[in-house]
Structure formats: structure tokens, C-alpha cells
């Protein structure tokens, strides 16, 4: 009878430890997901910035060509 109680308590304690370990790794996974979403947003912002600069450079190039054609 006493050994059965000990085995049951050991099993419950083991289960509790496993739940805490799973909770820890789930929290780490959520933190990683948030970091990846932030990084993805930064990448999209950087891409938009690059496209905007490409457009500005093209406009300056076109303006320069027009000035050359006019002889200025």
C-alpha cells in the first residue's frame, strides 16, 4: 500500500516536471516567433526603402538626361 502511494506521487511529480519543461519550451518558441515576425517587418521596411531609393535614382537619372539633351 505504501509503495503504491510512493509510485503514484513519483509519477505525479514526474508529470509535473514534464509539464514545466513543456511550458518553458513553448514560451521560448513563442518568443522566437515574435522575433521572427519583427525581423520580417524590418525586412519588408528595408525592401520598401530600397525600392523608394531606386525610384529616386531613376528620376534623377532621367532629369540628368533631359538636362544633357537641352545642353544645360
C-alpha atoms as an extended CHARMM CRD file, in Angstrom:
* protein
*
        72  EXT
         1         1  UNK       CA              0.0000000000        0.0000000000        0.0000000000  PROA      1               0.0000000000
         2         2  UNK       CA              2.7830000000        2.4070000000        0.9850000000  PROA      2               0.0000000000
         3         3  UNK       CA              4.8020000000        1.6330000000       -2.1640000000  PROA      3               0.0000000000
         4         4  UNK       CA              1.7470000000        2.2820000000       -4.3190000000  PROA      4               0.0000000000
         5         5  UNK       CA              1.3920000000        5.7770000000       -2.8150000000  PROA      5               0.0000000000
         6         6  UNK       CA              5.1100000000        6.4360000000       -3.3950000000  PROA      6               0.0000000000
         7         7  UNK       CA              4.8540000000        5.2760000000       -7.0350000000  PROA      7               0.0000000000
         8         8  UNK       CA              1.7820000000        7.4470000000       -7.6020000000  PROA      8               0.0000000000
         9         9  UNK       CA              3.4670000000       10.5160000000       -6.0750000000  PROA      9               0.0000000000
        10        10  UNK       CA              6.6070000000        9.8650000000       -8.1400000000  PROA      10              0.0000000000
        11        11  UNK       CA              4.5330000000        9.6030000000      -11.3140000000  PROA      11              0.0000000000
        12        12  UNK       CA              2.6750000000       12.8240000000      -10.4890000000  PROA      12              0.0000000000
        13        13  UNK       CA              5.9260000000       14.6310000000       -9.7170000000  PROA      13              0.0000000000
        14        14  UNK       CA              7.4340000000       13.4040000000      -12.9920000000  PROA      14              0.0000000000
        15        15  UNK       CA              4.3570000000       14.5770000000      -14.8820000000  PROA      15              0.0000000000
        16        16  UNK       CA              4.5530000000       17.9700000000      -13.1950000000  PROA      16              0.0000000000
        17        17  UNK       CA              8.2130000000       18.3450000000      -14.1620000000  PROA      17              0.0000000000
        18        18  UNK       CA              7.4050000000       17.4130000000      -17.7650000000  PROA      18              0.0000000000
        19        19  UNK       CA              4.6170000000       19.9970000000      -17.8530000000  PROA      19              0.0000000000
        20        20  UNK       CA              7.0010000000       22.7060000000      -16.6020000000  PROA      20              0.0000000000
        21        21  UNK       CA              9.6000000000       21.7190000000      -19.2050000000  PROA      21              0.0000000000
        22        22  UNK       CA              6.9930000000       21.7810000000      -21.9930000000  PROA      22              0.0000000000
        23        23  UNK       CA              5.7320000000       25.1800000000      -20.8070000000  PROA      23              0.0000000000
        24        24  UNK       CA              9.2810000000       26.5610000000      -20.8140000000  PROA      24              0.0000000000
        25        25  UNK       CA              9.9600000000       25.4240000000      -24.3750000000  PROA      25              0.0000000000
        26        26  UNK       CA              6.5570000000       26.6380000000      -25.5650000000  PROA      26              0.0000000000
        27        27  UNK       CA              7.3590000000       30.0700000000      -24.1450000000  PROA      27              0.0000000000
        28        28  UNK       CA             10.7440000000       30.0430000000      -25.9110000000  PROA      28              0.0000000000
        29        29  UNK       CA              9.0030000000       29.0740000000      -29.1540000000  PROA      29              0.0000000000
        30        30  UNK       CA              6.5750000000       31.9920000000      -28.8030000000  PROA      30              0.0000000000
        31        31  UNK       CA              9.4860000000       34.3940000000      -28.1760000000  PROA      31              0.0000000000
        32        32  UNK       CA             11.2320000000       33.0950000000      -31.2840000000  PROA      32              0.0000000000
        33        33  UNK       CA              8.0540000000       33.5350000000      -33.3180000000  PROA      33              0.0000000000
        34        34  UNK       CA              7.7160000000       37.1570000000      -32.1600000000  PROA      34              0.0000000000
        35        35  UNK       CA             11.3730000000       37.8170000000      -33.0090000000  PROA      35              0.0000000000
        36        36  UNK       CA             10.9070000000       36.3530000000      -36.4770000000  PROA      36              0.0000000000
        37        37  UNK       CA              7.8140000000       38.4930000000      -37.0790000000  PROA      37              0.0000000000
        38        38  UNK       CA              9.7570000000       41.5900000000      -36.0170000000  PROA      38              0.0000000000
        39        39  UNK       CA             12.6230000000       40.6550000000      -38.3190000000  PROA      39              0.0000000000
        40        40  UNK       CA             10.1970000000       40.0580000000      -41.1700000000  PROA      40              0.0000000000
        41        41  UNK       CA              8.7040000000       43.5140000000      -40.6370000000  PROA      41              0.0000000000
        42        42  UNK       CA             12.1980000000       45.0340000000      -40.6660000000  PROA      42              0.0000000000
        43        43  UNK       CA             12.9980000000       43.2310000000      -43.9130000000  PROA      43              0.0000000000
        44        44  UNK       CA              9.7860000000       44.4780000000      -45.5420000000  PROA      44              0.0000000000
        45        45  UNK       CA             10.5450000000       48.0260000000      -44.3890000000  PROA      45              0.0000000000
        46        46  UNK       CA             14.0890000000       47.7760000000      -45.7560000000  PROA      46              0.0000000000
        47        47  UNK       CA             12.7780000000       46.4690000000      -49.0880000000  PROA      47              0.0000000000
        48        48  UNK       CA             10.3760000000       49.4020000000      -49.3560000000  PROA      48              0.0000000000
        49        49  UNK       CA             13.2170000000       51.7870000000      -48.6120000000  PROA      49              0.0000000000
        50        50  UNK       CA             15.3660000000       50.2320000000      -51.3470000000  PROA      50              0.0000000000
        51        51  UNK       CA             12.5500000000       50.4730000000      -53.9000000000  PROA      51              0.0000000000
        52        52  UNK       CA             11.9390000000       54.1050000000      -52.9720000000  PROA      52              0.0000000000
        53        53  UNK       CA             15.6350000000       54.9230000000      -53.4310000000  PROA      53              0.0000000000
        54        54  UNK       CA             15.6930000000       53.1130000000      -56.7720000000  PROA      54              0.0000000000
        55        55  UNK       CA             12.8000000000       55.2720000000      -57.9340000000  PROA      55              0.0000000000
        56        56  UNK       CA             14.5280000000       58.4480000000      -56.7610000000  PROA      56              0.0000000000
        57        57  UNK       CA             17.7710000000       57.4800000000      -58.5040000000  PROA      57              0.0000000000
        58        58  UNK       CA             15.8930000000       56.7260000000      -61.7170000000  PROA      58              0.0000000000
        59        59  UNK       CA             14.1320000000       60.1000000000      -61.5280000000  PROA      59              0.0000000000
        60        60  UNK       CA             17.4770000000       61.8790000000      -61.0050000000  PROA      60              0.0000000000
        61        61  UNK       CA             18.9940000000       59.9700000000      -63.9010000000  PROA      61              0.0000000000
        62        62  UNK       CA             16.0860000000       60.8790000000      -66.1830000000  PROA      62              0.0000000000
        63        63  UNK       CA             16.3170000000       64.5260000000      -65.0890000000  PROA      63              0.0000000000
        64        64  UNK       CA             20.0660000000       64.4990000000      -65.7840000000  PROA      64              0.0000000000
        65        65  UNK       CA             19.4680000000       63.0410000000      -69.2730000000  PROA      65              0.0000000000
        66        66  UNK       CA             16.8940000000       65.7710000000      -70.0100000000  PROA      66              0.0000000000
        67        67  UNK       CA             19.3490000000       68.4630000000      -68.9430000000  PROA      67              0.0000000000
        68        68  UNK       CA             22.0570000000       66.9420000000      -71.1560000000  PROA      68              0.0000000000
        69        69  UNK       CA             19.6630000000       66.8690000000      -74.1180000000  PROA      69              0.0000000000
        70        70  UNK       CA             18.8660000000       70.5530000000      -73.5760000000  PROA      70              0.0000000000
        71        71  UNK       CA             22.5650000000       71.3030000000      -73.3680000000  PROA      71              0.0000000000
        72        72  UNK       CA             22.4920000000       72.5700000000      -69.7770000000  PROA      72              0.0000000000
